[in-house]
Short mmCIF file of C-alpha atoms in Angstrom, two decimals:
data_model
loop_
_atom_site.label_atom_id
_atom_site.label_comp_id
_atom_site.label_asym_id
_atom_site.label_seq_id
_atom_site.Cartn_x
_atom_site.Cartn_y
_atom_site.Cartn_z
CA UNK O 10 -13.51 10.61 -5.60
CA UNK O 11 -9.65 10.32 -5.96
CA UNK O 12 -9.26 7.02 -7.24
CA UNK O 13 -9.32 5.99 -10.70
CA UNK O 14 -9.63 2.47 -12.02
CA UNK O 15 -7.64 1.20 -14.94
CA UNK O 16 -9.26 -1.41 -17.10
CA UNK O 17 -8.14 -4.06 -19.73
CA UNK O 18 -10.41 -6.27 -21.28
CA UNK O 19 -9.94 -8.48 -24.74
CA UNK O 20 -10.50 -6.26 -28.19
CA UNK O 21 -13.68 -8.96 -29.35
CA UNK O 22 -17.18 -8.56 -30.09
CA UNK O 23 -18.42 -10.02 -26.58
CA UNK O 24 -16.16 -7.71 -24.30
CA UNK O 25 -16.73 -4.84 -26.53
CA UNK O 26 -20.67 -5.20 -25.95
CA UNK O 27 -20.03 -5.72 -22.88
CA UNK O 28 -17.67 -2.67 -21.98
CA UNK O 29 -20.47 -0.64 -23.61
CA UNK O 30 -23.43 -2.06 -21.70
CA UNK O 31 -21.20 -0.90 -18.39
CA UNK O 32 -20.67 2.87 -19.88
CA UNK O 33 -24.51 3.04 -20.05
CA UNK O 34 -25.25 1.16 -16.73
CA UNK O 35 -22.74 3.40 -14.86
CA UNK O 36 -23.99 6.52 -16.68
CA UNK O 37 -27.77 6.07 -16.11
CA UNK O 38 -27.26 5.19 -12.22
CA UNK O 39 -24.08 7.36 -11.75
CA UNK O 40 -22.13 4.48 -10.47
CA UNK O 41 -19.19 6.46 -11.65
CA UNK O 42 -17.78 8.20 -14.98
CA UNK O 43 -15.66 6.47 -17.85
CA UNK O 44 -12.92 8.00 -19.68
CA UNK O 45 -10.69 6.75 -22.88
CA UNK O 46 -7.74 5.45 -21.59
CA UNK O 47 -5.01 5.15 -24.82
CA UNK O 48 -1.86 2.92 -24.70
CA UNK O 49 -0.03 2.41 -27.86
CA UNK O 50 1.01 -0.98 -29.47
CA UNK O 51 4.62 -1.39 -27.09
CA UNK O 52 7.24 -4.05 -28.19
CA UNK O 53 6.70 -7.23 -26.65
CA UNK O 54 9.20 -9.50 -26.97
CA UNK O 55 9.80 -13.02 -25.35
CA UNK O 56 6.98 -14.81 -22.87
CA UNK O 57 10.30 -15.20 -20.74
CA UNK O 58 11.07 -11.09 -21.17
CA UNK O 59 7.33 -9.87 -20.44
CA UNK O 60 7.51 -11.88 -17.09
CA UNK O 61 10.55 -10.24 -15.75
CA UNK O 62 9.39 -7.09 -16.98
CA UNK O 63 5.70 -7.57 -15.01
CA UNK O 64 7.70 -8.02 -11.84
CA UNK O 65 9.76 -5.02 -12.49
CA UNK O 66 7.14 -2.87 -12.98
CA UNK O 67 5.30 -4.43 -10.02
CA UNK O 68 8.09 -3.42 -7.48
CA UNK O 69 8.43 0.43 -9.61
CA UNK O 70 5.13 0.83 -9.57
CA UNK O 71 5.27 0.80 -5.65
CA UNK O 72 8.13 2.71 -5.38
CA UNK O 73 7.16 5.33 -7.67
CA UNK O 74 3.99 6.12 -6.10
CA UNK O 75 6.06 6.07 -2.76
CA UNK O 76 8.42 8.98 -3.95
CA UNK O 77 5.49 10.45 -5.49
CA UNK O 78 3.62 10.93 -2.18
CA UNK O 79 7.18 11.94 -0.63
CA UNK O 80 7.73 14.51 -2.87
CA UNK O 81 3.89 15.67 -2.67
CA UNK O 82 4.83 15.25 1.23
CA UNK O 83 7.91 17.18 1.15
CA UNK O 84 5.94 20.46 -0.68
CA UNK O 85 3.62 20.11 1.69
CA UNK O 86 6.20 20.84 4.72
CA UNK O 87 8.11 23.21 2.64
CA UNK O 88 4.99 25.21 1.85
CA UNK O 89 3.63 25.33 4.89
CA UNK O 90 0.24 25.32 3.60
CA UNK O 91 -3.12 23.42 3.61
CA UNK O 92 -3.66 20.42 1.43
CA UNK O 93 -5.79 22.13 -0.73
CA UNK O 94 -2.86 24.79 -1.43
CA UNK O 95 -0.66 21.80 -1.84
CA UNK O 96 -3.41 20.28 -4.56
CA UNK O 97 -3.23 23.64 -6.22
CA UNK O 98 1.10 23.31 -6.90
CA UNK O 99 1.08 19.09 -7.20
CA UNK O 100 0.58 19.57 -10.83
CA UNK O 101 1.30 17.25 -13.94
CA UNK O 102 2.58 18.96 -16.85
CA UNK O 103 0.83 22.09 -15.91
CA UNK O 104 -2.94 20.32 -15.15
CA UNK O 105 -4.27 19.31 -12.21
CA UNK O 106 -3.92 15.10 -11.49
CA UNK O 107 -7.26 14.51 -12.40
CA UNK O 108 -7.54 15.72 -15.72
CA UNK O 109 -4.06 14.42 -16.57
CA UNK O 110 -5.40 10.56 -15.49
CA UNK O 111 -8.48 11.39 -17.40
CA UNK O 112 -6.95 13.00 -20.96
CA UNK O 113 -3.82 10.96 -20.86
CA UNK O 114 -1.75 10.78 -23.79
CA UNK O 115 1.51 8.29 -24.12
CA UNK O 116 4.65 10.85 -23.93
CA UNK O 117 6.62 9.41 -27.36
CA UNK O 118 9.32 11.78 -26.70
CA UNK O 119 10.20 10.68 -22.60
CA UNK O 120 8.92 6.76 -23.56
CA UNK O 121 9.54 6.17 -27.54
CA UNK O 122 7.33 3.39 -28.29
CA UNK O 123 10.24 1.83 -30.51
CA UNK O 124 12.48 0.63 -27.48
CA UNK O 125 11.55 -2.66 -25.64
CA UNK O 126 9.51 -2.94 -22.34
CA UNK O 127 12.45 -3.23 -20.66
CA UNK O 128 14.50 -0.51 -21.86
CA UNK O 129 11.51 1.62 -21.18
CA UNK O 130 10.86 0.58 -17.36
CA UNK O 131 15.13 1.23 -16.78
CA UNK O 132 14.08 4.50 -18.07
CA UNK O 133 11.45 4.95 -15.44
CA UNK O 134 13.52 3.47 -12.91
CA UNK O 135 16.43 5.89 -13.27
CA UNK O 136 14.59 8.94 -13.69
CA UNK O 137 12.34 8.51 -10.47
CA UNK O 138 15.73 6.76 -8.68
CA UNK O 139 17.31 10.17 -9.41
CA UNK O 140 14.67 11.89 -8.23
CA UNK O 141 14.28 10.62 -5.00
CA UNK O 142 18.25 10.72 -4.07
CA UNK O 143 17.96 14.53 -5.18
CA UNK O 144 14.82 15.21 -3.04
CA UNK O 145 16.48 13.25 -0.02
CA UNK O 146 20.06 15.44 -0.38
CA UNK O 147 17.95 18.59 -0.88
CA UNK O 148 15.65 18.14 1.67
CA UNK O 149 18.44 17.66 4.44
CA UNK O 150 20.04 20.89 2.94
CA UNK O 151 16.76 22.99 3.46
CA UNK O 152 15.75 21.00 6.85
CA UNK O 153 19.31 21.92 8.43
CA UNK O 154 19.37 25.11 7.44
CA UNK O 155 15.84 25.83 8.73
CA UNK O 156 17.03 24.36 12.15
CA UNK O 157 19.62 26.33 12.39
CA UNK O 158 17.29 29.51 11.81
CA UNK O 159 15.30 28.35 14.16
CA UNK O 160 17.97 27.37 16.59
CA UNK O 161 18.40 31.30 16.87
CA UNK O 162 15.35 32.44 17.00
CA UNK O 163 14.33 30.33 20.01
CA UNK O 164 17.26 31.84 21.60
CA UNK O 165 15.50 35.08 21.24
CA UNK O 166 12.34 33.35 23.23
CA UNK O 167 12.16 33.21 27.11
CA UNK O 168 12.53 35.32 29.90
CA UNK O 169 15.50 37.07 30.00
CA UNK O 170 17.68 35.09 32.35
CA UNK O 171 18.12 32.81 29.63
CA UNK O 172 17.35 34.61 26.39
CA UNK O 173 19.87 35.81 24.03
CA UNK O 174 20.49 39.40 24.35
CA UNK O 175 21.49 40.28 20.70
CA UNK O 176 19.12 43.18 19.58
CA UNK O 177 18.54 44.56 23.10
CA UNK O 178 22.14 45.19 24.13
CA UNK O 179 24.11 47.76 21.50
CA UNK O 180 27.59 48.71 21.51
CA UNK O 181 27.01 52.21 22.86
CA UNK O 182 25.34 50.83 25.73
CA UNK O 183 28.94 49.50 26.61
CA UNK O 184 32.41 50.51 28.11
CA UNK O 185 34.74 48.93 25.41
CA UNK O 186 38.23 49.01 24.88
CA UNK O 187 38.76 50.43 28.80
CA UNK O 188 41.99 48.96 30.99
CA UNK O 189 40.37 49.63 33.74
CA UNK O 190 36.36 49.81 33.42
CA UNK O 191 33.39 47.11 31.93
CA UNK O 192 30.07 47.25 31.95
CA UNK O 193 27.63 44.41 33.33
CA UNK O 194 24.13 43.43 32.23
CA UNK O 195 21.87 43.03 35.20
CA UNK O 196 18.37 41.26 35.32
CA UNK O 197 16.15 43.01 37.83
CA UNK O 198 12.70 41.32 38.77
CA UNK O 199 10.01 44.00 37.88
CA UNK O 200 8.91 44.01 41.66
CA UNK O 201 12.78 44.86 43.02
CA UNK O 202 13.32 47.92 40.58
CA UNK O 203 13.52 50.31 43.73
CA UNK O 204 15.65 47.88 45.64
CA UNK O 205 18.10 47.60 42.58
CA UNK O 206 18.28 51.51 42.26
CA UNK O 207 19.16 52.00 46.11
CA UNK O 208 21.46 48.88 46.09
CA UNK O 209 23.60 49.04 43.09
CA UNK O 210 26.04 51.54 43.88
CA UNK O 211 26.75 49.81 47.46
CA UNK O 212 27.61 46.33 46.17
CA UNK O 213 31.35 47.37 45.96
CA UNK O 214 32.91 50.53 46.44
CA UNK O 215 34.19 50.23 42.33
CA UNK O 216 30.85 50.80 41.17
CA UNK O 217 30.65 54.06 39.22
CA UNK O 218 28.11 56.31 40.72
CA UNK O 219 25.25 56.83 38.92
CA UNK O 220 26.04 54.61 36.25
CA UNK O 221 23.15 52.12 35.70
CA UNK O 222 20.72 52.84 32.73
CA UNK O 223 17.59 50.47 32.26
CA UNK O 224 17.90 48.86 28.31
CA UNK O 225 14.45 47.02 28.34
CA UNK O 226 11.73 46.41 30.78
CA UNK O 227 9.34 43.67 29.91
CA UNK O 228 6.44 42.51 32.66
CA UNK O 229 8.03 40.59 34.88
CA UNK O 230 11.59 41.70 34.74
CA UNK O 231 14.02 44.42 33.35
CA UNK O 232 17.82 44.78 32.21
CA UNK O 233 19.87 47.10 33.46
CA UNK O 234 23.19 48.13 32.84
CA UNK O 235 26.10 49.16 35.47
CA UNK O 236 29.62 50.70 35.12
CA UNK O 237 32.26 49.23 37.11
CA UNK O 238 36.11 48.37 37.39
CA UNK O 239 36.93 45.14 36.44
CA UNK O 240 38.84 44.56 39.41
CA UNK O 241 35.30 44.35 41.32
CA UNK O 242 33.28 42.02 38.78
CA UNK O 243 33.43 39.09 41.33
CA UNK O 244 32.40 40.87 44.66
CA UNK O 245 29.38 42.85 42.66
CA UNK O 246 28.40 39.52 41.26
CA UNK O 247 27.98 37.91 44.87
CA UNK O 248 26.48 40.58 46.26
CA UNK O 249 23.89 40.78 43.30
CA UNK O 250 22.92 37.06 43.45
CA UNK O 251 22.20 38.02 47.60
CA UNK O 252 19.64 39.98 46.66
CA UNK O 253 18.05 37.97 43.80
CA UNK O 254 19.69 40.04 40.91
CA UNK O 255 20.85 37.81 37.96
CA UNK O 256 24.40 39.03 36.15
CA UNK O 257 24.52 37.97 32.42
CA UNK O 258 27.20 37.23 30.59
CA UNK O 259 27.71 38.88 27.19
CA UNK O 260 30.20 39.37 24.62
CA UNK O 261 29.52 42.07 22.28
CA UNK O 262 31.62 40.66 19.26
CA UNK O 263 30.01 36.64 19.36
CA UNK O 264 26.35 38.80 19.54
CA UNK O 265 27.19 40.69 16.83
CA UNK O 266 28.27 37.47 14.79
CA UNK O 267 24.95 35.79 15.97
CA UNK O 268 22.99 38.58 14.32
CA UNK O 269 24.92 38.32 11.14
CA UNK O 270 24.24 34.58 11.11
CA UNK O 271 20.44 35.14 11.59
CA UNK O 272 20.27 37.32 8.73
CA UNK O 273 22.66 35.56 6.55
CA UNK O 274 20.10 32.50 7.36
CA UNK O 275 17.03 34.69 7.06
CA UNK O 276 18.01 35.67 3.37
CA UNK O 277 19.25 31.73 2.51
CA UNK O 278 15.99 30.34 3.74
CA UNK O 279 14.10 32.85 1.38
CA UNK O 280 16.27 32.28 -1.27
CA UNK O 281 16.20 28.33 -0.57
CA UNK O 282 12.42 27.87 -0.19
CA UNK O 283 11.85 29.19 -3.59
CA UNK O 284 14.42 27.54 -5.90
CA UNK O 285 13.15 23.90 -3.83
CA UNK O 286 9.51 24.82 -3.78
CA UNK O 287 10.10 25.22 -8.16
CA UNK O 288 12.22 21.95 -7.86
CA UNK O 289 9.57 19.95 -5.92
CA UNK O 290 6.40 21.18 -8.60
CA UNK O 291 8.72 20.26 -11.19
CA UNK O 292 9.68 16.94 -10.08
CA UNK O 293 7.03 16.05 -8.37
CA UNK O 294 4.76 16.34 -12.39
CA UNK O 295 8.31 14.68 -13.61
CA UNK O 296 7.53 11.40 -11.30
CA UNK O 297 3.59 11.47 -11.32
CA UNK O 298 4.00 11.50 -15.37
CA UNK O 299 5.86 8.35 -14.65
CA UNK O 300 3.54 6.88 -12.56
CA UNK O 301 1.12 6.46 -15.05
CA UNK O 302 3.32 5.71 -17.90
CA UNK O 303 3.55 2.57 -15.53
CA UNK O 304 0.68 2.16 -15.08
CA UNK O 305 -0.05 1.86 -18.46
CA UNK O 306 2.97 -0.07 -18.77
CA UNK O 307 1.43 -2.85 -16.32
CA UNK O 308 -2.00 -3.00 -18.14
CA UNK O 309 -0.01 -3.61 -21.83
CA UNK O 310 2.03 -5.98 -20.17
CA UNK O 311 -0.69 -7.89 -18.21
CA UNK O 312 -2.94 -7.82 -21.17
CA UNK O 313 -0.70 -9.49 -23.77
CA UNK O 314 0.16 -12.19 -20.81
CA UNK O 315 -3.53 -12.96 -20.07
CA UNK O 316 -5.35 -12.59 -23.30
CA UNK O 317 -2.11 -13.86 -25.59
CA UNK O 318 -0.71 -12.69 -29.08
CA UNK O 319 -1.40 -10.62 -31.44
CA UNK O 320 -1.55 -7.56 -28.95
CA UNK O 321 -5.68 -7.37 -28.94
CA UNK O 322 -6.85 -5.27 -25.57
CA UNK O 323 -9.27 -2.24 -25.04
CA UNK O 324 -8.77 -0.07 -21.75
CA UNK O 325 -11.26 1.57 -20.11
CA UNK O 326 -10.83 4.51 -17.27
CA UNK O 327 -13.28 4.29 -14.58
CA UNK O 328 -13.58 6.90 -11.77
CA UNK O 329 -16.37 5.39 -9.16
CA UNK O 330 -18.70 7.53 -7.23
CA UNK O 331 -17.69 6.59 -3.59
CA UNK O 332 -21.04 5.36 -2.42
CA UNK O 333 -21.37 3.36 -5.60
CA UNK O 334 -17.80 2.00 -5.52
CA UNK O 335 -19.25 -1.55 -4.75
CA UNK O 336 -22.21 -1.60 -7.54
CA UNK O 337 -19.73 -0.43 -9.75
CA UNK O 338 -17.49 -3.24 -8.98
CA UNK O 339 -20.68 -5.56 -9.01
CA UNK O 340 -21.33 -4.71 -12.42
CA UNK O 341 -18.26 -5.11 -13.78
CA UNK O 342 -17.87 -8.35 -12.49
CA UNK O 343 -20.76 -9.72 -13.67
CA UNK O 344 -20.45 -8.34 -17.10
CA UNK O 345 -16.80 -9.86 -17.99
CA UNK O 346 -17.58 -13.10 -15.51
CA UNK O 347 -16.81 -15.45 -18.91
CA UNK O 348 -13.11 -14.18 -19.23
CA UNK O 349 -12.08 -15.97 -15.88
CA UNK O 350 -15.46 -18.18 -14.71
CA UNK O 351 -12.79 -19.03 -11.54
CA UNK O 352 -11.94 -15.37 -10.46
CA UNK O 353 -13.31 -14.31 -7.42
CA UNK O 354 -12.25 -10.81 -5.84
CA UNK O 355 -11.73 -12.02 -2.62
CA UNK O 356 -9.26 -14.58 -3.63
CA UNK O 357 -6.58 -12.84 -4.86
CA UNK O 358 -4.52 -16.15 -5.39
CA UNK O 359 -7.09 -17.74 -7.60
CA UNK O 360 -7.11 -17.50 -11.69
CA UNK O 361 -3.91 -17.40 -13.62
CA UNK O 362 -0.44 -19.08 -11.31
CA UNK O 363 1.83 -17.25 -13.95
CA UNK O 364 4.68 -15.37 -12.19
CA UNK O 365 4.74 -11.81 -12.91
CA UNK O 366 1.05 -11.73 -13.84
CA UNK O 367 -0.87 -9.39 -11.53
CA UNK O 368 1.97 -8.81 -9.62
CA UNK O 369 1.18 -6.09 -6.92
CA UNK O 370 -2.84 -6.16 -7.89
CA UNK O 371 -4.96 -6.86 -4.44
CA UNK O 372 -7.81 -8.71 -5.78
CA UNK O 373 -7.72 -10.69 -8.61
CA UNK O 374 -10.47 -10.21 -11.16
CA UNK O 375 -11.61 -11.38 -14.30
CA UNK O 376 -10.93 -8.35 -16.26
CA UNK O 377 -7.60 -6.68 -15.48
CA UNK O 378 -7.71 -3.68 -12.83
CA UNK O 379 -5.31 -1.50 -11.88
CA UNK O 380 -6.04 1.01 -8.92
CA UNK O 381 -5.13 4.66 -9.42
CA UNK O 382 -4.96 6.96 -6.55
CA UNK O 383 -4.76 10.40 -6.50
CA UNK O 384 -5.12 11.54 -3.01
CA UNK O 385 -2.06 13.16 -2.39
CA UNK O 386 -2.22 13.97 1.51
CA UNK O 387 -5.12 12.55 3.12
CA UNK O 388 -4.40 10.69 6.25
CA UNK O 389 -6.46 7.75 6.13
#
């Protein structure tokens, strides 16, 4: 299962017994698996500075999760690949997101401990603020660019009364630079090749004999060229469209600066996907690091607000089995019941009316809980 839960209970005999009685329960019935969960001793500060800062880190904690999942998002488009090949490049510091949840460690040198809660969550919130205007301003860079690349190639899709005609048509299949001559690009329906060959040279008396070459023939139609003087264009082109023969325009220099574009876009997009595909891994471990440097955050801040000074809290990581989610959530609230006799998990406005505490927590519980989700992609 992808989700993780993060617990806080109070650092005494009772909840101690207690936290160990729910190892062994979970353990024995494989309700789930446990995992150390450290947070260092933070600064705390004023009562009036750890409620502002529970609210902050309410609000960052859902908007860090929501770049998270855009950037995660993002890779996934980019990539063009399967969620699990996405799963295999959303990495955090070099590990995959479960085992960076489960073996966390505080990062002293992104988050020194010796700078207040709230200089600590403005660090957060710049870094993953930056983040998310960079991925926005890149991603309409790469997006347009691909568009444009694709623009082109649907051009080269269709039949070939619409269809560009860069790649088929070369210069040497032309009359250029003639006063007097040009050369027109004719599409013949497969069925009237015969017709086209006896017809051609009648359609005006300046048609050079002998003059038309086919250039491609696909299954239901062909292009042909024909040599003619200019001074005819107009009369040929009537008496073509009598007889159901389409006369495409073409100019040999825009075609040729078509094809350069493709290719100049070809290269960019290769070049492009692979410096933003490195800048999405990378930034996308830079804000999931974050994430759960808030989360952390959250549980030191909750704890000192709910089970008061000196800082005395034990964390616990739980990751339920999903068809034991419920027991799991059972025992645990039957085991720490006594630290809030008035919780209930249904009533998520029951227990402590403090504001900032359990800010952005669904349920309320007796024990503090924070939710962790992994899932990176899934659609439900």
């Amino acid at each position: 299962m992808s989700e993780f839960w993060l617990i806080s209970v109070p650092l005494d005999k009772a909840s101690s017994q207690s936290l160990e009685k729910l190892k062994r329960a979970a353990a024995k019935a494989g309700l789930g698996s446990s995992f150390r969960f450290h947070i260092p001793e933070l600064k705390v500060g004023t009562l009036d500075v750890l409620l502002g800062v529970a609210d902050d880190l309410s609000r960052l904690d859902s908007y860090t999760e929501g770049v998270m999942r855009k950037t995660s998002q993002c890779m996934a488009e980019v990539m063009e690949q399967s969620n699990d090949k996405v799963k295999e490049n959303a990495l955090a510091n070099g590990v995959d997101l479960a085992t960076y949840v489960t073996k966390f460690q505080w990062d002293r040198a992104k988050y020194p401990t010796a700078l207040s809660l709230k200089t600590l969550t403005e660090i957060v919130s710049k870094q993953v603020s930056q983040v998310e205007i960079e991925l926005k301003s890149r991603s309409i860079a790469y997006n347009d660019m691909k568009a444009k690349l694709h623009g082109l190639e649907q051009k080269k899709e269709g039949s070939l009364q619409t269809r560009t005609l860069t790649g088929i048509v070369k210069k040497e299949d032309l009359v250029l630079n003639s006063e007097y001559l040009t050369t027109l690009l004719v599409v013949v329906p497969r069925v009237n090749n015969s017709l086209w060959e006896n017809t051609y040279e009648s359609m005006s008396e300046f048609v050079v004999p002998r003059s038309s070459r086919k250039l491609l023939e696909e299954e239901d139609a062909g292009i042909f060229t024909v040599t003619l003087f200019k001074k005819a264009v107009s009369e040929f082109k009537a008496n073509a469209n009598k007889l159901k023969f389409t006369v495409r325009e073409f100019n040999l220099e825009e075609a040729e600066k078509q094809r350069q574009e493709m290719s100049r876009l070809i290269v960019d997009k290769k070049e492009q996907y692979g410096t933003f595909v490195r800048w999405l891994k990378v930034n996308f471990s830079e804000v999931f690091v974050a994430w759960i440097h808030i989360k952390a955050l959250r549980v030191f801040t909750e704890s000192v607000l709910r089970y008061g000074l000196p800082v005395s809290f034990q964390t616990l990581l739980l990751q339920p089995e999903k068809k034991h989610v419920k027991r799991l959530r059972e025992e645990l609230n039957s085991l720490f019941r006594d630290l809030d006799p008035t919780a209930a998990a249904s009533k998520p406005d029951m227990g402590l009316d403090i504001p900032g505490v359990n800010a952005g927590q669904q349920e309320y519980y007796s024990y503090i809980c924070y939710s962790i989700n992994i899932s990176l992609l899934d659609t439900s």
